[in-house]
Structure formats: structure tokens, C-alpha cells
Amino acid sequence: MNFEFRTYLVTGATHSAGRSTVDVVRRAVEGGVDVVQLREKATTARERYHLGVELRDLTAAADVPLVVNDRVDLARAVDADGVHLGDDDLPVSVAREQLGASAVVGRSVSTVEGARAAEAAGADYLGVGAVFATDSKDVREGQAELGLERVRAIAAATDLPFVAIGGVTVENASAVVEAGADGVAVVSAITAAEDPREATEALGEAVAAGRAAR
């Protein structure tokens, strides 16, 4: 499956205005979302598994890649296309061993050094953030509001594709991409939107504008 990193949805039912994650993802897929990441940290592993099975069917039918946040075992269980790892998760090399050469392994980073280390470890793409202030994702001290200069520095330091995450909206997405990100990863910008399909389309247009301005 070919990964395109323009619009990347990270699921989060707590931001979905009472709608189900499946409904939000379905609308985002209709809007042309490029990647879906199953996160849902407020749920049990069993609940995430059953949700993952539903999302796998939905995304596979639309040829949209599905990755799982943190959990390599869950990614295998639902036959996801890959996994996204943070500082406290398994090393990239171990995830690769568990999931195989064809799996896509992403890594969250917030510094140039972290980006270079992830690339050396064999990551396929990066999630860089938090670029702006956010309440959709737990962010450690020193990893908040990195700003566009950090995005530019990481873009110059690595050949890996990366999505910018953290406080990204339709209004600032083009600036983030113009600074060097390949695309944007969002939670509330899609899940909390009145119409997730329209929000996804608008984000895609903003990313395209940012790429054209580079």
C-alpha cells in the first residue's frame, strides 16, 4: 500500500461530539484522508481491538492505510499497515522485527537529534510535534509549541517524510507544510468538526496550498 502523508487522522472519541469513531473515520475517508491512526487511549485493549477490526475493514475497502498508536501487538491482531511509536514504546527495530519488512513504522520526535536517530533506526516516517499548543494530546515538557522554526530544522535534517501534529488547524496547516512538513496529523480538527468530511477536504486544500508555496 502506498502511503501519502497529506492528511493524517488520529482518532479520539473524547473529541468527537458524541459521534462514534467509526462514523468520524468514515466521513474522513469520504473527504479523502490519507492515513488513519487508531489511538483511543481512554479505551481498553479489548475495546481498541474490536474498534480496530471495524476500522481495518472500512479503511481497507477505501485503500487507506491504517496504523496503530503504540501497540505492536494490536497492530498485528487487526492486520494494520503499521504502527506509530513514541518515546515509551518499543524501539523501531523491535517493531520492525515483529511486524515485518512491509509494515510502516512511524516515530514521534520533537528535536533534530530525535529525527536523525529515528531515521538511523529505520523509521519510515515521523510525527513532529507538538508544533502549536494543543489539548488533544498529552505532551511532555519541552515537547510543546515547537513552532515553525523547529519544523524547518527537522525538514533540513532528515529525508524522511513527516507530518506535523499538535494544534494544527485548517488556518495554520498551509504554513506548517510550507515550513517543510509533508502533511498534517490532527485529532480535533477533524473529529470535533461539524462535518468531518468537509474538514478533511479543507485540510487537504490547505496542505496543497502549503506545498505549492514552498
PDB file of C-alpha atoms in Angstrom:
ATOM      1  CA  MET A   1       0.000   0.000   0.000  1.00  0.00           C
ATOM      2  CA  ASN A   2       1.324   3.416  -0.966  1.00  0.00           C
ATOM      3  CA  PHE A   3       1.459   5.937   1.888  1.00  0.00           C
ATOM      4  CA  GLU A   4       0.767   9.575   1.101  1.00  0.00           C
ATOM      5  CA  PHE A   5       1.294  11.936   4.033  1.00  0.00           C
ATOM      6  CA  ARG A   6      -1.033  14.875   3.472  1.00  0.00           C
ATOM      7  CA  THR A   7      -3.976  14.485   5.832  1.00  0.00           C
ATOM      8  CA  TYR A   8      -3.467  12.071   8.706  1.00  0.00           C
ATOM      9  CA  LEU A   9      -6.293  11.467  11.187  1.00  0.00           C
ATOM     10  CA  VAL A  10      -5.515  10.379  14.744  1.00  0.00           C
ATOM     11  CA  THR A  11      -8.711   9.027  16.280  1.00  0.00           C
ATOM     12  CA  GLY A  12     -10.016  10.387  19.562  1.00  0.00           C
ATOM     13  CA  ALA A  13     -13.567   9.630  20.655  1.00  0.00           C
ATOM     14  CA  THR A  14     -13.361  12.136  23.518  1.00  0.00           C
ATOM     15  CA  HIS A  15     -13.283  14.920  20.915  1.00  0.00           C
ATOM     16  CA  SER A  16     -15.974  13.512  18.623  1.00  0.00           C
ATOM     17  CA  ALA A  17     -19.024  15.409  19.930  1.00  0.00           C
ATOM     18  CA  GLY A  18     -20.808  12.185  20.815  1.00  0.00           C
ATOM     19  CA  ARG A  19     -20.272  10.562  17.423  1.00  0.00           C
ATOM     20  CA  SER A  20     -18.673   7.151  17.082  1.00  0.00           C
ATOM     21  CA  THR A  21     -15.079   6.857  15.925  1.00  0.00           C
ATOM     22  CA  VAL A  22     -16.238   4.646  13.062  1.00  0.00           C
ATOM     23  CA  ASP A  23     -18.624   7.357  11.855  1.00  0.00           C
ATOM     24  CA  VAL A  24     -15.923  10.028  12.064  1.00  0.00           C
ATOM     25  CA  VAL A  25     -13.422   7.872  10.197  1.00  0.00           C
ATOM     26  CA  ARG A  26     -15.988   7.020   7.535  1.00  0.00           C
ATOM     27  CA  ARG A  27     -16.637  10.701   6.912  1.00  0.00           C
ATOM     28  CA  ALA A  28     -12.917  11.476   6.871  1.00  0.00           C
ATOM     29  CA  VAL A  29     -12.352   8.708   4.335  1.00  0.00           C
ATOM     30  CA  GLU A  30     -15.085  10.211   2.188  1.00  0.00           C
ATOM     31  CA  GLY A  31     -13.219  13.512   2.449  1.00  0.00           C
ATOM     32  CA  GLY A  32     -10.013  11.961   1.136  1.00  0.00           C
ATOM     33  CA  VAL A  33      -7.998  11.373   4.299  1.00  0.00           C
ATOM     34  CA  ASP A  34      -4.653   9.731   3.516  1.00  0.00           C
ATOM     35  CA  VAL A  35      -3.865   7.840   6.741  1.00  0.00           C
ATOM     36  CA  VAL A  36      -5.877   6.829   9.810  1.00  0.00           C
ATOM     37  CA  GLN A  37      -4.191   6.145  13.142  1.00  0.00           C
ATOM     38  CA  LEU A  38      -6.095   4.203  15.787  1.00  0.00           C
ATOM     39  CA  ARG A  39      -5.283   5.840  19.115  1.00  0.00           C
ATOM     40  CA  GLU A  40      -8.166   5.854  21.636  1.00  0.00           C
ATOM     41  CA  LYS A  41      -6.043   5.670  24.788  1.00  0.00           C
ATOM     42  CA  ALA A  42      -9.122   6.019  27.003  1.00  0.00           C
ATOM     43  CA  THR A  43     -10.340   2.551  25.960  1.00  0.00           C
ATOM     44  CA  THR A  44      -9.309  -0.948  26.993  1.00  0.00           C
ATOM     45  CA  ALA A  45      -7.167  -3.131  24.770  1.00  0.00           C
ATOM     46  CA  ARG A  46     -10.205  -5.297  24.027  1.00  0.00           C
ATOM     47  CA  GLU A  47     -12.281  -2.277  23.012  1.00  0.00           C
ATOM     48  CA  ARG A  48      -9.478  -0.994  20.813  1.00  0.00           C
ATOM     49  CA  TYR A  49      -9.167  -4.398  19.190  1.00  0.00           C
ATOM     50  CA  HIS A  50     -12.839  -4.543  18.217  1.00  0.00           C
ATOM     51  CA  LEU A  51     -12.716  -0.943  17.009  1.00  0.00           C
ATOM     52  CA  GLY A  52      -9.548  -1.734  15.073  1.00  0.00           C
ATOM     53  CA  VAL A  53     -11.243  -4.624  13.281  1.00  0.00           C
ATOM     54  CA  GLU A  54     -14.057  -2.287  12.179  1.00  0.00           C
ATOM     55  CA  LEU A  55     -11.630   0.392  11.063  1.00  0.00           C
ATOM     56  CA  ARG A  56      -9.491  -2.153   9.213  1.00  0.00           C
ATOM     57  CA  ASP A  57     -12.489  -3.224   7.145  1.00  0.00           C
ATOM     58  CA  LEU A  58     -13.508   0.364   6.466  1.00  0.00           C
ATOM     59  CA  THR A  59     -10.045   1.636   5.517  1.00  0.00           C
ATOM     60  CA  ALA A  60      -9.095  -1.434   3.503  1.00  0.00           C
ATOM     61  CA  ALA A  61     -12.195  -1.035   1.356  1.00  0.00           C
ATOM     62  CA  ALA A  62     -11.114   2.536   0.602  1.00  0.00           C
ATOM     63  CA  ASP A  63      -7.404   1.674   0.183  1.00  0.00           C
ATOM     64  CA  VAL A  64      -6.498   3.971   3.081  1.00  0.00           C
ATOM     65  CA  PRO A  65      -3.621   2.869   5.336  1.00  0.00           C
ATOM     66  CA  LEU A  66      -4.384   2.098   8.982  1.00  0.00           C
ATOM     67  CA  VAL A  67      -1.716   2.388  11.664  1.00  0.00           C
ATOM     68  CA  VAL A  68      -1.998   1.710  15.378  1.00  0.00           C
ATOM     69  CA  ASN A  69      -0.624   4.003  18.046  1.00  0.00           C
ATOM     70  CA  ASP A  70       1.900   2.425  20.452  1.00  0.00           C
ATOM     71  CA  ARG A  71       0.704  -1.167  20.380  1.00  0.00           C
ATOM     72  CA  VAL A  72       2.618  -3.528  18.088  1.00  0.00           C
ATOM     73  CA  ASP A  73       0.560  -6.480  19.305  1.00  0.00           C
ATOM     74  CA  LEU A  74      -2.682  -4.723  18.434  1.00  0.00           C
ATOM     75  CA  ALA A  75      -1.355  -3.737  15.024  1.00  0.00           C
ATOM     76  CA  ARG A  76      -0.677  -7.391  14.309  1.00  0.00           C
ATOM     77  CA  ALA A  77      -4.021  -8.508  15.704  1.00  0.00           C
ATOM     78  CA  VAL A  78      -6.065  -6.234  13.428  1.00  0.00           C
ATOM     79  CA  ASP A  79      -3.749  -6.631  10.423  1.00  0.00           C
ATOM     80  CA  ALA A  80      -2.941  -2.920  10.341  1.00  0.00           C
ATOM     81  CA  ASP A  81      -0.488  -1.495   7.837  1.00  0.00           C
ATOM     82  CA  GLY A  82       1.830  -0.305  10.558  1.00  0.00           C
ATOM     83  CA  VAL A  83       2.417   1.209  13.964  1.00  0.00           C
ATOM     84  CA  HIS A  84       3.304   4.626  15.333  1.00  0.00           C
ATOM     85  CA  LEU A  85       5.743   4.708  18.255  1.00  0.00           C
ATOM     86  CA  GLY A  86       6.572   7.219  20.976  1.00  0.00           C
ATOM     87  CA  ASP A  87       9.392   7.593  23.463  1.00  0.00           C
ATOM     88  CA  ASP A  88       7.979   4.985  25.843  1.00  0.00           C
ATOM     89  CA  ASP A  89       7.162   2.342  23.233  1.00  0.00           C
ATOM     90  CA  LEU A  90       9.168  -0.471  21.701  1.00  0.00           C
ATOM     91  CA  PRO A  91      12.242   0.520  19.677  1.00  0.00           C
ATOM     92  CA  VAL A  92      11.729   0.898  15.945  1.00  0.00           C
ATOM     93  CA  SER A  93      13.937  -2.127  15.247  1.00  0.00           C
ATOM     94  CA  VAL A  94      11.874  -4.395  17.511  1.00  0.00           C
ATOM     95  CA  ALA A  95       8.610  -3.229  15.964  1.00  0.00           C
ATOM     96  CA  ARG A  96      10.080  -3.988  12.547  1.00  0.00           C
ATOM     97  CA  GLU A  97      11.033  -7.490  13.644  1.00  0.00           C
ATOM     98  CA  GLN A  98       7.537  -8.104  14.974  1.00  0.00           C
ATOM     99  CA  LEU A  99       5.602  -6.647  12.048  1.00  0.00           C
ATOM    100  CA  GLY A 100       7.844  -7.482   9.106  1.00  0.00           C
ATOM    101  CA  ALA A 101       9.657  -5.552   6.423  1.00  0.00           C
ATOM    102  CA  SER A 102       6.492  -4.443   4.636  1.00  0.00           C
ATOM    103  CA  ALA A 103       4.988  -2.728   7.688  1.00  0.00           C
ATOM    104  CA  VAL A 104       5.211   1.034   8.050  1.00  0.00           C
ATOM    105  CA  VAL A 105       6.787   2.179  11.311  1.00  0.00           C
ATOM    106  CA  GLY A 106       6.389   5.792  12.386  1.00  0.00           C
ATOM    107  CA  ARG A 107       8.121   7.588  15.225  1.00  0.00           C
ATOM    108  CA  SER A 108       7.168  10.680  17.223  1.00  0.00           C
ATOM    109  CA  VAL A 109      10.002  13.195  17.590  1.00  0.00           C
ATOM    110  CA  SER A 110      10.393  16.776  18.761  1.00  0.00           C
ATOM    111  CA  THR A 111      14.052  17.545  18.022  1.00  0.00           C
ATOM    112  CA  VAL A 112      16.533  17.378  15.175  1.00  0.00           C
ATOM    113  CA  GLU A 113      18.520  14.805  17.139  1.00  0.00           C
ATOM    114  CA  GLY A 114      15.435  12.676  17.617  1.00  0.00           C
ATOM    115  CA  ALA A 115      14.615  12.855  13.922  1.00  0.00           C
ATOM    116  CA  ARG A 116      18.103  11.750  12.937  1.00  0.00           C
ATOM    117  CA  ALA A 117      18.043   8.914  15.474  1.00  0.00           C
ATOM    118  CA  ALA A 118      14.658   7.689  14.224  1.00  0.00           C
ATOM    119  CA  GLU A 119      15.892   7.732  10.634  1.00  0.00           C
ATOM    120  CA  ALA A 120      19.029   5.807  11.604  1.00  0.00           C
ATOM    121  CA  ALA A 121      16.888   3.260  13.461  1.00  0.00           C
ATOM    122  CA  GLY A 122      14.863   2.554  10.337  1.00  0.00           C
ATOM    123  CA  ALA A 123      11.652   4.522  10.847  1.00  0.00           C
ATOM    124  CA  ASP A 124       9.608   5.103   7.700  1.00  0.00           C
ATOM    125  CA  TYR A 125       8.118   8.449   8.694  1.00  0.00           C
ATOM    126  CA  LEU A 126       7.999  10.904  11.581  1.00  0.00           C
ATOM    127  CA  GLY A 127       5.337  12.700  13.568  1.00  0.00           C
ATOM    128  CA  VAL A 128       6.771  16.056  14.638  1.00  0.00           C
ATOM    129  CA  GLY A 129       5.183  17.974  17.475  1.00  0.00           C
ATOM    130  CA  ALA A 130       3.573  19.437  19.268  1.00  0.00           C
ATOM    131  CA  VAL A 131       4.013  22.297  16.819  1.00  0.00           C
ATOM    132  CA  PHE A 132       1.371  24.502  18.465  1.00  0.00           C
ATOM    133  CA  ALA A 133      -0.483  24.417  21.771  1.00  0.00           C
ATOM    134  CA  THR A 134      -2.941  21.525  21.996  1.00  0.00           C
ATOM    135  CA  ASP A 135      -5.278  19.842  24.458  1.00  0.00           C
ATOM    136  CA  SER A 136      -5.955  16.838  22.206  1.00  0.00           C
ATOM    137  CA  LYS A 137      -2.693  15.065  23.042  1.00  0.00           C
ATOM    138  CA  ASP A 138      -0.615  14.667  26.180  1.00  0.00           C
ATOM    139  CA  VAL A 139       2.654  16.496  25.609  1.00  0.00           C
ATOM    140  CA  ARG A 140       5.742  16.387  27.800  1.00  0.00           C
ATOM    141  CA  GLU A 141       7.584  19.471  28.951  1.00  0.00           C
ATOM    142  CA  GLY A 142       9.998  20.529  26.239  1.00  0.00           C
ATOM    143  CA  GLN A 143       7.872  18.963  23.517  1.00  0.00           C
ATOM    144  CA  ALA A 144       5.155  21.616  23.406  1.00  0.00           C
ATOM    145  CA  GLU A 145       4.754  24.504  20.952  1.00  0.00           C
ATOM    146  CA  LEU A 146       7.868  23.713  18.949  1.00  0.00           C
ATOM    147  CA  GLY A 147       6.974  26.297  16.324  1.00  0.00           C
ATOM    148  CA  LEU A 148       7.695  26.560  12.620  1.00  0.00           C
ATOM    149  CA  GLU A 149      11.445  27.053  13.062  1.00  0.00           C
ATOM    150  CA  ARG A 150      11.708  23.562  14.541  1.00  0.00           C
ATOM    151  CA  VAL A 151       9.704  22.198  11.616  1.00  0.00           C
ATOM    152  CA  ARG A 152      12.155  23.848   9.221  1.00  0.00           C
ATOM    153  CA  ALA A 153      15.150  22.493  11.116  1.00  0.00           C
ATOM    154  CA  ILE A 154      13.828  18.923  11.095  1.00  0.00           C
ATOM    155  CA  ALA A 155      12.946  19.153   7.407  1.00  0.00           C
ATOM    156  CA  ALA A 156      16.551  20.148   6.708  1.00  0.00           C
ATOM    157  CA  ALA A 157      17.969  17.381   8.889  1.00  0.00           C
ATOM    158  CA  THR A 158      16.159  14.292   7.563  1.00  0.00           C
ATOM    159  CA  ASP A 159      14.999  12.770   4.306  1.00  0.00           C
ATOM    160  CA  LEU A 160      12.098  11.006   5.984  1.00  0.00           C
ATOM    161  CA  PRO A 161       8.572  12.194   5.254  1.00  0.00           C
ATOM    162  CA  PHE A 162       6.893  13.712   8.282  1.00  0.00           C
ATOM    163  CA  VAL A 163       3.582  15.034   9.473  1.00  0.00           C
ATOM    164  CA  ALA A 164       3.286  17.954  11.864  1.00  0.00           C
ATOM    165  CA  ILE A 165       0.978  17.414  14.814  1.00  0.00           C
ATOM    166  CA  GLY A 166      -0.267  19.471  17.731  1.00  0.00           C
ATOM    167  CA  GLY A 167      -2.663  22.375  17.422  1.00  0.00           C
ATOM    168  CA  VAL A 168      -2.826  22.074  13.636  1.00  0.00           C
ATOM    169  CA  THR A 169      -5.941  23.597  12.073  1.00  0.00           C
ATOM    170  CA  VAL A 170      -7.214  24.488   8.626  1.00  0.00           C
ATOM    171  CA  GLU A 171      -5.977  28.018   9.275  1.00  0.00           C
ATOM    172  CA  ASN A 172      -2.347  27.125  10.020  1.00  0.00           C
ATOM    173  CA  ALA A 173      -1.888  23.869   8.074  1.00  0.00           C
ATOM    174  CA  SER A 174      -0.543  25.531   4.931  1.00  0.00           C
ATOM    175  CA  ALA A 175       2.118  27.417   6.933  1.00  0.00           C
ATOM    176  CA  VAL A 176       3.274  24.187   8.586  1.00  0.00           C
ATOM    177  CA  VAL A 177       3.625  22.455   5.226  1.00  0.00           C
ATOM    178  CA  GLU A 178       5.314  25.470   3.657  1.00  0.00           C
ATOM    179  CA  ALA A 179       7.847  25.224   6.517  1.00  0.00           C
ATOM    180  CA  GLY A 180       8.744  21.693   5.414  1.00  0.00           C
ATOM    181  CA  ALA A 181       6.225  19.159   6.709  1.00  0.00           C
ATOM    182  CA  ASP A 182       4.841  16.717   4.149  1.00  0.00           C
ATOM    183  CA  GLY A 183       1.422  16.898   5.727  1.00  0.00           C
ATOM    184  CA  VAL A 184      -0.520  17.360   8.941  1.00  0.00           C
ATOM    185  CA  ALA A 185      -1.767  14.964  11.603  1.00  0.00           C
ATOM    186  CA  VAL A 186      -4.828  16.075  13.528  1.00  0.00           C
ATOM    187  CA  VAL A 187      -7.283  14.910  16.149  1.00  0.00           C
ATOM    188  CA  SER A 188      -9.860  17.594  16.912  1.00  0.00           C
ATOM    189  CA  ALA A 189      -9.564  19.458  13.595  1.00  0.00           C
ATOM    190  CA  ILE A 190     -11.456  16.538  12.068  1.00  0.00           C
ATOM    191  CA  THR A 191     -13.124  14.684  14.936  1.00  0.00           C
ATOM    192  CA  ALA A 192     -14.625  17.789  16.542  1.00  0.00           C
ATOM    193  CA  ALA A 193     -15.636  19.396  13.261  1.00  0.00           C
ATOM    194  CA  GLU A 194     -19.302  19.795  12.468  1.00  0.00           C
ATOM    195  CA  ASP A 195     -18.689  17.836   9.263  1.00  0.00           C
ATOM    196  CA  PRO A 196     -15.558  15.645   9.347  1.00  0.00           C
ATOM    197  CA  ARG A 197     -15.731  15.153   5.592  1.00  0.00           C
ATOM    198  CA  GLU A 198     -15.665  18.879   4.854  1.00  0.00           C
ATOM    199  CA  ALA A 199     -12.948  19.405   7.457  1.00  0.00           C
ATOM    200  CA  THR A 200     -10.778  16.734   5.820  1.00  0.00           C
ATOM    201  CA  GLU A 201     -11.270  18.265   2.395  1.00  0.00           C
ATOM    202  CA  ALA A 202     -10.374  21.716   3.734  1.00  0.00           C
ATOM    203  CA  LEU A 203      -7.216  20.382   5.379  1.00  0.00           C
ATOM    204  CA  GLY A 204      -6.230  18.712   2.117  1.00  0.00           C
ATOM    205  CA  GLU A 205      -6.652  22.001   0.274  1.00  0.00           C
ATOM    206  CA  ALA A 206      -4.546  23.800   2.897  1.00  0.00           C
ATOM    207  CA  VAL A 207      -1.781  21.202   2.592  1.00  0.00           C
ATOM    208  CA  ALA A 208      -1.822  21.531  -1.192  1.00  0.00           C
ATOM    209  CA  ALA A 209      -1.506  25.307  -0.839  1.00  0.00           C
ATOM    210  CA  GLY A 210       1.445  24.907   1.508  1.00  0.00           C
ATOM    211  CA  ARG A 211       3.206  22.558  -0.877  1.00  0.00           C
ATOM    212  CA  ALA A 212       2.644  24.924  -3.782  1.00  0.00           C
ATOM    213  CA  ALA A 213       4.122  27.819  -1.795  1.00  0.00           C
ATOM    214  CA  ARG A 214       7.387  26.037  -0.975  1.00  0.00           C
TER     215      ARG A 214
END
